[in-house]
PDB file of C-alpha atoms in Angstrom:
ATOM      1  CA  MET A 586     -17.743   1.766  -0.350  1.00  0.00           C
ATOM      2  CA  SER A 587     -17.501   0.093   3.042  1.00  0.00           C
ATOM      3  CA  SER A 588     -19.966   1.251   5.652  1.00  0.00           C
ATOM      4  CA  ASP A 589     -21.598  -0.038   8.808  1.00  0.00           C
ATOM      5  CA  LYS A 590     -24.395  -1.456   6.667  1.00  0.00           C
ATOM      6  CA  GLU A 591     -21.874  -3.606   4.831  1.00  0.00           C
ATOM      7  CA  HIS A 592     -20.052  -4.731   7.948  1.00  0.00           C
ATOM      8  CA  VAL A 593     -19.710  -8.494   8.226  1.00  0.00           C
ATOM      9  CA  HIS A 594     -19.202  -9.880  11.728  1.00  0.00           C
ATOM     10  CA  ASN A 595     -17.059 -12.949  12.173  1.00  0.00           C
ATOM     11  CA  ARG A 596     -15.909 -15.436  14.789  1.00  0.00           C
ATOM     12  CA  ILE A 597     -12.502 -16.187  13.329  1.00  0.00           C
ATOM     13  CA  ALA A 598     -10.638 -15.141  16.489  1.00  0.00           C
ATOM     14  CA  VAL A 599     -12.863 -17.354  18.679  1.00  0.00           C
ATOM     15  CA  LEU A 600     -12.560 -20.388  16.405  1.00  0.00           C
ATOM     16  CA  ARG A 601      -8.825 -19.865  16.094  1.00  0.00           C
ATOM     17  CA  ALA A 602      -8.400 -19.592  19.872  1.00  0.00           C
ATOM     18  CA  GLU A 603     -10.564 -22.666  20.484  1.00  0.00           C
ATOM     19  CA  ARG A 604      -8.321 -24.736  18.232  1.00  0.00           C
ATOM     20  CA  GLY A 605      -5.032 -23.218  19.324  1.00  0.00           C
ATOM     21  CA  ILE A 606      -4.094 -21.981  15.867  1.00  0.00           C
ATOM     22  CA  SER A 607      -1.875 -18.927  15.430  1.00  0.00           C
ATOM     23  CA  ARG A 608      -2.598 -16.220  12.887  1.00  0.00           C
ATOM     24  CA  ARG A 609       0.440 -17.227  10.905  1.00  0.00           C
ATOM     25  CA  GLU A 610      -0.685 -20.855  10.730  1.00  0.00           C
ATOM     26  CA  LEU A 611      -4.168 -19.860   9.597  1.00  0.00           C
ATOM     27  CA  ALA A 612      -2.729 -17.415   7.060  1.00  0.00           C
ATOM     28  CA  THR A 613      -0.433 -20.093   5.641  1.00  0.00           C
ATOM     29  CA  ALA A 614      -3.348 -22.533   5.339  1.00  0.00           C
ATOM     30  CA  LEU A 615      -5.467 -19.900   3.570  1.00  0.00           C
ATOM     31  CA  ASP A 616      -2.563 -18.596   1.449  1.00  0.00           C
ATOM     32  CA  VAL A 617      -3.047 -15.004   2.595  1.00  0.00           C
ATOM     33  CA  HIS A 618      -0.757 -12.555   4.366  1.00  0.00           C
ATOM     34  CA  TYR A 619      -0.795 -13.088   8.132  1.00  0.00           C
ATOM     35  CA  GLN A 620      -1.819  -9.472   8.679  1.00  0.00           C
ATOM     36  CA  THR A 621      -4.918 -10.093   6.581  1.00  0.00           C
ATOM     37  CA  VAL A 622      -6.096 -12.541   9.244  1.00  0.00           C
ATOM     38  CA  GLY A 623      -5.650  -9.760  11.815  1.00  0.00           C
ATOM     39  CA  TYR A 624      -7.600  -7.269   9.700  1.00  0.00           C
ATOM     40  CA  LEU A 625     -10.376  -9.872   9.262  1.00  0.00           C
ATOM     41  CA  GLU A 626     -10.550 -10.501  13.014  1.00  0.00           C
ATOM     42  CA  ARG A 627     -10.696  -6.770  13.767  1.00  0.00           C
ATOM     43  CA  GLY A 628     -13.522  -6.392  11.232  1.00  0.00           C
ATOM     44  CA  GLU A 629     -11.451  -3.965   9.175  1.00  0.00           C
ATOM     45  CA  TYR A 630     -11.625  -6.123   6.106  1.00  0.00           C
ATOM     46  CA  SER A 631     -14.555  -8.168   4.783  1.00  0.00           C
ATOM     47  CA  PRO A 632     -13.421 -11.208   2.812  1.00  0.00           C
ATOM     48  CA  SER A 633     -14.528 -12.218  -0.648  1.00  0.00           C
ATOM     49  CA  LEU A 634     -17.070 -15.021  -0.821  1.00  0.00           C
ATOM     50  CA  HIS A 635     -14.288 -17.354  -1.940  1.00  0.00           C
ATOM     51  CA  LEU A 636     -12.082 -16.563   1.057  1.00  0.00           C
ATOM     52  CA  ALA A 637     -15.061 -16.759   3.440  1.00  0.00           C
ATOM     53  CA  LEU A 638     -15.908 -20.235   2.162  1.00  0.00           C
ATOM     54  CA  ARG A 639     -12.290 -21.325   2.459  1.00  0.00           C
ATOM     55  CA  ILE A 640     -12.170 -20.087   6.069  1.00  0.00           C
ATOM     56  CA  ALA A 641     -15.352 -22.025   6.887  1.00  0.00           C
ATOM     57  CA  GLU A 642     -13.957 -25.099   5.156  1.00  0.00           C
ATOM     58  CA  TYR A 643     -10.703 -24.791   7.120  1.00  0.00           C
ATOM     59  CA  PHE A 644     -12.597 -24.763  10.437  1.00  0.00           C
ATOM     60  CA  GLU A 645     -14.954 -27.486   9.129  1.00  0.00           C
ATOM     61  CA  VAL A 646     -18.091 -25.510   9.987  1.00  0.00           C
ATOM     62  CA  PRO A 647     -20.867 -23.974   7.870  1.00  0.00           C
ATOM     63  CA  VAL A 648     -20.052 -20.465   6.675  1.00  0.00           C
ATOM     64  CA  GLU A 649     -22.837 -18.945   8.807  1.00  0.00           C
ATOM     65  CA  VAL A 650     -21.062 -20.220  11.921  1.00  0.00           C
ATOM     66  CA  VAL A 651     -18.088 -18.000  11.046  1.00  0.00           C
ATOM     67  CA  PHE A 652     -19.751 -14.999   9.391  1.00  0.00           C
ATOM     68  CA  SER A 653     -22.932 -13.078  10.105  1.00  0.00           C
ATOM     69  CA  LEU A 654     -24.528  -9.779   9.137  1.00  0.00           C
ATOM     70  CA  ARG A 655     -25.568  -9.335  12.777  1.00  0.00           C
ATOM     71  CA  PRO A 656     -23.258  -9.344  15.805  1.00  0.00           C
ATOM     72  CA  PHE A 657     -22.726 -12.767  17.328  1.00  0.00           C
ATOM     73  CA  PRO A 658     -24.115 -13.225  20.873  1.00  0.00           C
ATOM     74  CA  ARG A 659     -21.474 -12.946  23.573  1.00  0.00           C
ATOM     75  CA  LEU A 660     -20.310 -16.135  25.254  1.00  0.00           C
ATOM     76  CA  GLY A 661     -22.590 -16.998  28.185  1.00  0.00           C
ATOM     77  CA  SER A 662     -25.459 -14.801  27.013  1.00  0.00           C
ATOM     78  CA  THR A 663     -28.928 -16.351  26.871  1.00  0.00           C
ATOM     79  CA  ALA A 664     -29.876 -14.852  23.505  1.00  0.00           C
TER      80      ALA A 664
ATOM     81  CA  MET B  66       1.212 -16.243  -3.546  1.00  0.00           C
ATOM     82  CA  LYS B  67       4.240 -18.279  -4.553  1.00  0.00           C
ATOM     83  CA  PRO B  68       7.244 -16.577  -6.161  1.00  0.00           C
ATOM     84  CA  ARG B  69       7.774 -17.650  -9.772  1.00  0.00           C
ATOM     85  CA  ASN B  70      11.494 -17.030  -9.987  1.00  0.00           C
ATOM     86  CA  ALA B  71      14.574 -16.265  -7.920  1.00  0.00           C
ATOM     87  CA  ARG B  72      14.128 -12.504  -8.266  1.00  0.00           C
ATOM     88  CA  GLU B  73      10.613 -12.591  -6.843  1.00  0.00           C
ATOM     89  CA  ALA B  74      11.730 -14.917  -4.051  1.00  0.00           C
ATOM     90  CA  LYS B  75      14.477 -12.427  -3.165  1.00  0.00           C
ATOM     91  CA  GLN B  76      11.989  -9.517  -3.202  1.00  0.00           C
ATOM     92  CA  LEU B  77       9.642 -11.416  -0.917  1.00  0.00           C
ATOM     93  CA  ARG B  78      12.443 -12.447   1.450  1.00  0.00           C
ATOM     94  CA  ARG B  79      13.668  -8.855   1.656  1.00  0.00           C
ATOM     95  CA  ILE B  80      10.222  -7.754   2.826  1.00  0.00           C
ATOM     96  CA  GLU B  81       9.431 -10.666   5.136  1.00  0.00           C
ATOM     97  CA  GLU B  82      12.855 -10.706   6.779  1.00  0.00           C
ATOM     98  CA  SER B  83      13.182  -6.946   7.138  1.00  0.00           C
ATOM     99  CA  ARG B  84      14.995  -5.889  10.298  1.00  0.00           C
ATOM    100  CA  LEU B  85      13.367  -2.486  10.500  1.00  0.00           C
ATOM    101  CA  PRO B  86      12.106  -1.657  14.008  1.00  0.00           C
ATOM    102  CA  ALA B  87       8.407  -2.264  14.714  1.00  0.00           C
ATOM    103  CA  GLU B  88       7.605   1.478  14.785  1.00  0.00           C
ATOM    104  CA  SER B  89       8.648   1.683  11.109  1.00  0.00           C
ATOM    105  CA  PHE B  90       5.501  -0.250  10.236  1.00  0.00           C
ATOM    106  CA  THR B  91       3.086   2.156  11.933  1.00  0.00           C
ATOM    107  CA  ARG B  92       0.725   4.351   9.970  1.00  0.00           C
ATOM    108  CA  HIS B  93       2.462   7.450  11.358  1.00  0.00           C
ATOM    109  CA  HIS B  94       5.854   6.360  10.039  1.00  0.00           C
ATOM    110  CA  ARG B  95       4.431   5.300   6.656  1.00  0.00           C
ATOM    111  CA  ARG B  96       2.745   8.677   6.311  1.00  0.00           C
ATOM    112  CA  ARG B  97       6.047  10.408   7.000  1.00  0.00           C
ATOM    113  CA  LEU B  98       7.631   8.339   4.231  1.00  0.00           C
ATOM    114  CA  ALA B  99       4.771   9.224   1.869  1.00  0.00           C
ATOM    115  CA  ALA B 100       5.199  12.908   2.758  1.00  0.00           C
ATOM    116  CA  THR B 101       8.953  12.686   2.080  1.00  0.00           C
ATOM    117  CA  ALA B 102       8.371  11.077  -1.312  1.00  0.00           C
ATOM    118  CA  GLY B 103       5.636  13.651  -2.002  1.00  0.00           C
ATOM    119  CA  ALA B 104       8.085  16.449  -1.204  1.00  0.00           C
ATOM    120  CA  CYS B 105      10.490  14.960  -3.759  1.00  0.00           C
ATOM    121  CA  LEU B 106       7.739  15.057  -6.380  1.00  0.00           C
ATOM    122  CA  ALA B 107       6.940  18.653  -5.410  1.00  0.00           C
ATOM    123  CA  LEU B 108      10.620  19.531  -5.924  1.00  0.00           C
ATOM    124  CA  LEU B 109      10.460  18.030  -9.418  1.00  0.00           C
ATOM    125  CA  TRP B 110       7.478  20.254 -10.232  1.00  0.00           C
ATOM    126  CA  ALA B 111       9.228  23.270  -8.773  1.00  0.00           C
ATOM    127  CA  ASN B 112      12.260  22.420 -10.875  1.00  0.00           C
ATOM    128  CA  ALA B 113      10.113  22.429 -14.012  1.00  0.00           C
ATOM    129  CA  GLY B 114       8.704  25.793 -12.914  1.00  0.00           C
ATOM    130  CA  VAL B 115      12.188  27.254 -12.436  1.00  0.00           C
ATOM    131  CA  SER B 116      13.163  26.089 -15.916  1.00  0.00           C
ATOM    132  CA  LEU B 117       9.995  27.608 -17.308  1.00  0.00           C
ATOM    133  CA  ALA B 118      10.902  30.950 -15.784  1.00  0.00           C
ATOM    134  CA  LEU B 119      14.690  30.975 -16.206  1.00  0.00           C
ATOM    135  CA  ALA B 120      15.748  28.523 -18.942  1.00  0.00           C
ATOM    136  CA  PRO B 121      17.891  28.674 -20.902  1.00  0.00           C
ATOM    137  CA  SER B 122      20.335  29.933 -18.279  1.00  0.00           C
ATOM    138  CA  ASP B 123      23.057  28.734 -15.914  1.00  0.00           C
ATOM    139  CA  ALA B 124      20.757  29.321 -12.938  1.00  0.00           C
ATOM    140  CA  ALA B 125      18.156  26.935 -14.371  1.00  0.00           C
ATOM    141  CA  MET B 126      20.807  24.326 -15.122  1.00  0.00           C
ATOM    142  CA  TYR B 127      22.362  24.475 -11.630  1.00  0.00           C
ATOM    143  CA  THR B 128      18.943  24.350 -10.016  1.00  0.00           C
ATOM    144  CA  ASN B 129      18.157  21.265 -12.058  1.00  0.00           C
ATOM    145  CA  PHE B 130      21.362  19.491 -10.973  1.00  0.00           C
ATOM    146  CA  ALA B 131      20.827  20.460  -7.330  1.00  0.00           C
ATOM    147  CA  VAL B 132      17.238  19.170  -7.344  1.00  0.00           C
ATOM    148  CA  LEU B 133      18.263  15.891  -8.968  1.00  0.00           C
ATOM    149  CA  ALA B 134      21.113  15.477  -6.453  1.00  0.00           C
ATOM    150  CA  VAL B 135      18.581  15.736  -3.615  1.00  0.00           C
ATOM    151  CA  ILE B 136      15.589  13.826  -4.935  1.00  0.00           C
ATOM    152  CA  LEU B 137      17.333  10.834  -6.482  1.00  0.00           C
ATOM    153  CA  PRO B 138      18.832   9.467  -3.238  1.00  0.00           C
ATOM    154  CA  VAL B 139      16.029  10.679  -0.948  1.00  0.00           C
ATOM    155  CA  GLY B 140      13.220   9.608  -3.274  1.00  0.00           C
ATOM    156  CA  LEU B 141      14.703   6.170  -3.950  1.00  0.00           C
ATOM    157  CA  TRP B 142      15.332   5.652  -0.226  1.00  0.00           C
ATOM    158  CA  ALA B 143      11.747   6.623   0.642  1.00  0.00           C
ATOM    159  CA  TYR B 144      10.315   4.403  -2.107  1.00  0.00           C
ATOM    160  CA  GLY B 145      12.394   1.442  -0.915  1.00  0.00           C
ATOM    161  CA  ARG B 146      11.163   1.960   2.653  1.00  0.00           C
ATOM    162  CA  ILE B 147       7.563   2.238   1.452  1.00  0.00           C
ATOM    163  CA  ILE B 148       7.868  -1.143  -0.293  1.00  0.00           C
ATOM    164  CA  VAL B 149       9.042  -2.783   2.931  1.00  0.00           C
ATOM    165  CA  THR B 150       6.702  -0.989   5.343  1.00  0.00           C
ATOM    166  CA  THR B 151       3.615  -1.731   3.240  1.00  0.00           C
ATOM    167  CA  ARG B 152       4.674  -5.401   3.359  1.00  0.00           C
ATOM    168  CA  GLY B 153       4.831  -5.548  -0.408  1.00  0.00           C
ATOM    169  CA  THR B 154       1.424  -4.027  -1.198  1.00  0.00           C
ATOM    170  CA  VAL B 155       3.628  -1.551  -3.054  1.00  0.00           C
ATOM    171  CA  GLY B 156       6.239  -3.159  -5.253  1.00  0.00           C
ATOM    172  CA  LEU B 157       5.526  -6.884  -5.270  1.00  0.00           C
ATOM    173  CA  PRO B 158       4.092  -8.522  -8.411  1.00  0.00           C
ATOM    174  CA  ALA B 159       0.295  -8.854  -8.256  1.00  0.00           C
ATOM    175  CA  HIS B 160       0.331 -12.642  -7.988  1.00  0.00           C
ATOM    176  CA  LEU B 161       2.261 -12.397  -4.710  1.00  0.00           C
ATOM    177  CA  LEU B 162      -0.500 -10.330  -3.087  1.00  0.00           C
ATOM    178  CA  ASP B 163      -3.548 -11.691  -1.337  1.00  0.00           C
ATOM    179  CA  GLU B 164      -7.037 -10.341  -2.044  1.00  0.00           C
ATOM    180  CA  ARG B 165      -6.859  -7.595   0.623  1.00  0.00           C
ATOM    181  CA  GLN B 166      -3.522  -6.311  -0.636  1.00  0.00           C
ATOM    182  CA  ALA B 167      -4.694  -6.499  -4.257  1.00  0.00           C
ATOM    183  CA  ALA B 168      -7.839  -4.525  -3.353  1.00  0.00           C
ATOM    184  CA  GLU B 169      -5.727  -1.858  -1.581  1.00  0.00           C
ATOM    185  CA  ARG B 170      -3.578  -1.546  -4.688  1.00  0.00           C
ATOM    186  CA  ILE B 171      -6.550  -1.330  -7.077  1.00  0.00           C
ATOM    187  CA  ASN B 172      -8.246   1.357  -4.933  1.00  0.00           C
ATOM    188  CA  ALA B 173      -5.025   3.385  -4.790  1.00  0.00           C
ATOM    189  CA  HIS B 174      -4.551   3.128  -8.551  1.00  0.00           C
ATOM    190  CA  GLY B 175      -8.130   4.353  -9.052  1.00  0.00           C
ATOM    191  CA  THR B 176      -7.547   7.413  -6.860  1.00  0.00           C
ATOM    192  CA  ALA B 177      -4.152   8.085  -8.464  1.00  0.00           C
ATOM    193  CA  HIS B 178      -5.675   7.790 -11.937  1.00  0.00           C
ATOM    194  CA  ARG B 179      -8.254  10.472 -11.155  1.00  0.00           C
ATOM    195  CA  ALA B 180      -5.645  12.755  -9.576  1.00  0.00           C
ATOM    196  CA  THR B 181      -3.171  12.416 -12.451  1.00  0.00           C
ATOM    197  CA  LEU B 182      -5.933  13.014 -14.998  1.00  0.00           C
ATOM    198  CA  VAL B 183      -6.622  16.355 -13.310  1.00  0.00           C
ATOM    199  CA  LEU B 184      -2.870  17.048 -13.297  1.00  0.00           C
ATOM    200  CA  LEU B 185      -2.604  16.288 -17.015  1.00  0.00           C
ATOM    201  CA  LEU B 186      -5.479  18.668 -17.772  1.00  0.00           C
ATOM    202  CA  LEU B 187      -3.828  21.396 -15.686  1.00  0.00           C
ATOM    203  CA  CYS B 188      -0.541  20.841 -17.551  1.00  0.00           C
ATOM    204  CA  LEU B 189      -2.341  21.001 -20.868  1.00  0.00           C
ATOM    205  CA  ALA B 190      -3.975  24.279 -19.851  1.00  0.00           C
ATOM    206  CA  ALA B 191      -0.624  25.681 -18.673  1.00  0.00           C
ATOM    207  CA  VAL B 192       1.199  24.696 -21.860  1.00  0.00           C
ATOM    208  CA  MET B 193      -1.632  25.974 -24.063  1.00  0.00           C
ATOM    209  CA  SER B 194      -1.548  29.301 -22.263  1.00  0.00           C
ATOM    210  CA  LEU B 195       2.146  29.593 -23.076  1.00  0.00           C
ATOM    211  CA  MET B 196       1.671  29.061 -26.786  1.00  0.00           C
ATOM    212  CA  PRO B 197      -0.865  31.599 -27.976  1.00  0.00           C
ATOM    213  CA  GLY B 198      -0.608  31.252 -31.727  1.00  0.00           C
ATOM    214  CA  GLU B 199       2.740  31.789 -33.368  1.00  0.00           C
ATOM    215  CA  GLY B 200       6.052  32.356 -31.628  1.00  0.00           C
ATOM    216  CA  TYR B 201       5.340  29.958 -28.771  1.00  0.00           C
ATOM    217  CA  THR B 202       8.828  28.451 -28.868  1.00  0.00           C
ATOM    218  CA  GLU B 203      10.216  31.574 -27.262  1.00  0.00           C
ATOM    219  CA  ARG B 204       7.844  31.282 -24.284  1.00  0.00           C
ATOM    220  CA  LEU B 205       8.152  27.541 -23.649  1.00  0.00           C
ATOM    221  CA  PRO B 206      11.828  26.537 -23.333  1.00  0.00           C
ATOM    222  CA  GLY B 207      12.647  22.991 -24.448  1.00  0.00           C
ATOM    223  CA  ALA B 208      14.278  22.194 -21.068  1.00  0.00           C
ATOM    224  CA  ALA B 209      11.089  23.214 -19.257  1.00  0.00           C
ATOM    225  CA  ALA B 210       8.967  21.005 -21.513  1.00  0.00           C
ATOM    226  CA  VAL B 211      11.253  18.020 -20.856  1.00  0.00           C
ATOM    227  CA  LEU B 212      11.271  18.626 -17.084  1.00  0.00           C
ATOM    228  CA  LEU B 213       7.500  18.983 -17.101  1.00  0.00           C
ATOM    229  CA  PHE B 214       7.232  15.543 -18.712  1.00  0.00           C
ATOM    230  CA  VAL B 215       9.752  14.125 -16.217  1.00  0.00           C
ATOM    231  CA  ALA B 216       7.665  15.469 -13.325  1.00  0.00           C
ATOM    232  CA  LEU B 217       4.485  14.070 -14.883  1.00  0.00           C
ATOM    233  CA  ILE B 218       5.999  10.624 -15.441  1.00  0.00           C
ATOM    234  CA  ALA B 219       7.419  10.495 -11.916  1.00  0.00           C
ATOM    235  CA  THR B 220       4.052  11.533 -10.465  1.00  0.00           C
ATOM    236  CA  VAL B 221       2.083   8.997 -12.493  1.00  0.00           C
ATOM    237  CA  ALA B 222       4.545   6.267 -11.487  1.00  0.00           C
ATOM    238  CA  ALA B 223       4.852   7.122  -7.790  1.00  0.00           C
ATOM    239  CA  LEU B 224       1.410   8.403  -6.781  1.00  0.00           C
ATOM    240  CA  PRO B 225      -0.251   4.981  -6.272  1.00  0.00           C
ATOM    241  CA  ALA B 226       2.581   3.966  -3.915  1.00  0.00           C
ATOM    242  CA  LEU B 227       2.240   7.203  -1.950  1.00  0.00           C
ATOM    243  CA  ILE B 228      -1.525   6.750  -1.655  1.00  0.00           C
ATOM    244  CA  ILE B 229      -1.129   3.182  -0.397  1.00  0.00           C
ATOM    245  CA  ALA B 230       1.496   4.263   2.143  1.00  0.00           C
ATOM    246  CA  TRP B 231      -0.772   7.077   3.322  1.00  0.00           C
ATOM    247  CA  ARG B 232      -3.949   5.001   3.544  1.00  0.00           C
ATOM    248  CA  LEU B 233      -2.885   1.683   5.040  1.00  0.00           C
ATOM    249  CA  PRO B 234      -4.119   1.374   8.624  1.00  0.00           C
ATOM    250  CA  ASP B 235      -1.937   0.227  11.497  1.00  0.00           C
ATOM    251  CA  ALA B 236      -1.412  -3.499  11.312  1.00  0.00           C
ATOM    252  CA  PRO B 237      -3.130  -5.620  13.960  1.00  0.00           C
ATOM    253  CA  PRO B 238      -0.707  -6.619  16.722  1.00  0.00           C
ATOM    254  CA  ASP B 239       0.717 -10.123  16.457  1.00  0.00           C
ATOM    255  CA  ASP B 240      -1.262 -12.564  18.565  1.00  0.00           C
ATOM    256  CA  GLU B 241       0.213 -13.861  21.797  1.00  0.00           C
ATOM    257  CA  ASP B 242       1.300 -17.186  20.332  1.00  0.00           C
ATOM    258  CA  ASP B 243       3.301 -15.407  17.668  1.00  0.00           C
ATOM    259  CA  GLU B 244       4.799 -13.018  20.207  1.00  0.00           C
ATOM    260  CA  HIS B 245       5.971 -15.955  22.324  1.00  0.00           C
ATOM    261  CA  GLU B 246       7.320 -17.739  19.265  1.00  0.00           C
ATOM    262  CA  HIS B 247       9.102 -14.688  17.885  1.00  0.00           C
ATOM    263  CA  GLY B 248       9.947 -12.937  21.114  1.00  0.00           C
ATOM    264  CA  GLU B 249      13.019 -13.249  23.248  1.00  0.00           C
ATOM    265  CA  GLY B 250      13.939 -16.795  23.891  1.00  0.00           C
TER     266      GLY B 250
END
């Protein structure tokens, strides 16, 4: 069922790095397996709406800051 | 994802604190385990076929014992390794899985359900072909019928685990923080 059309881009790795949080710490906070965080960051798994909202809540940002249907602009780009 | 009793806590600890080398958790290694377990299932089917052709006879009986002597230890070993190397996606109770693991399990059960339905229809066709009207008991030995059911039950029970082991991608590498925390030191 998953295809490029259904791919959801995310900035979990960036937000996690900015705040100095390890995958294991994030996974514990979200009550998911730590490998699931890795699969999310690699874009190999798209979260449920519930998990997406919990991730946004954890980082204290709106959900659209973390997830997007279009690729996020690279750091330093003028887009 | 919290264990509800001591048994579940022990299961979870066994998986999380596994001392298997890192290469055991690669897709390549998991696929080899799935192939080993699949070969055990194939032996069970072959065993039923031998009984169909030779039972009742000593040859069928000895073949049956030999097959069981091989597949019980090898199959149980492979299944145990699959539980650990899939990090519990196979084997753990559903409430100990997160949504990704639960989705993997549901997808595998869907595929296994379709495959075993085809297998059941093939078995039905095979058994029906061996009982054309009266006198079928002479063409379908009781031992073969029992072994056919054993092979079917084992396949229905094990196929989802094999599919999960085959499908799971390589896990993402641990991030640098984790490597420093869990590395030499």
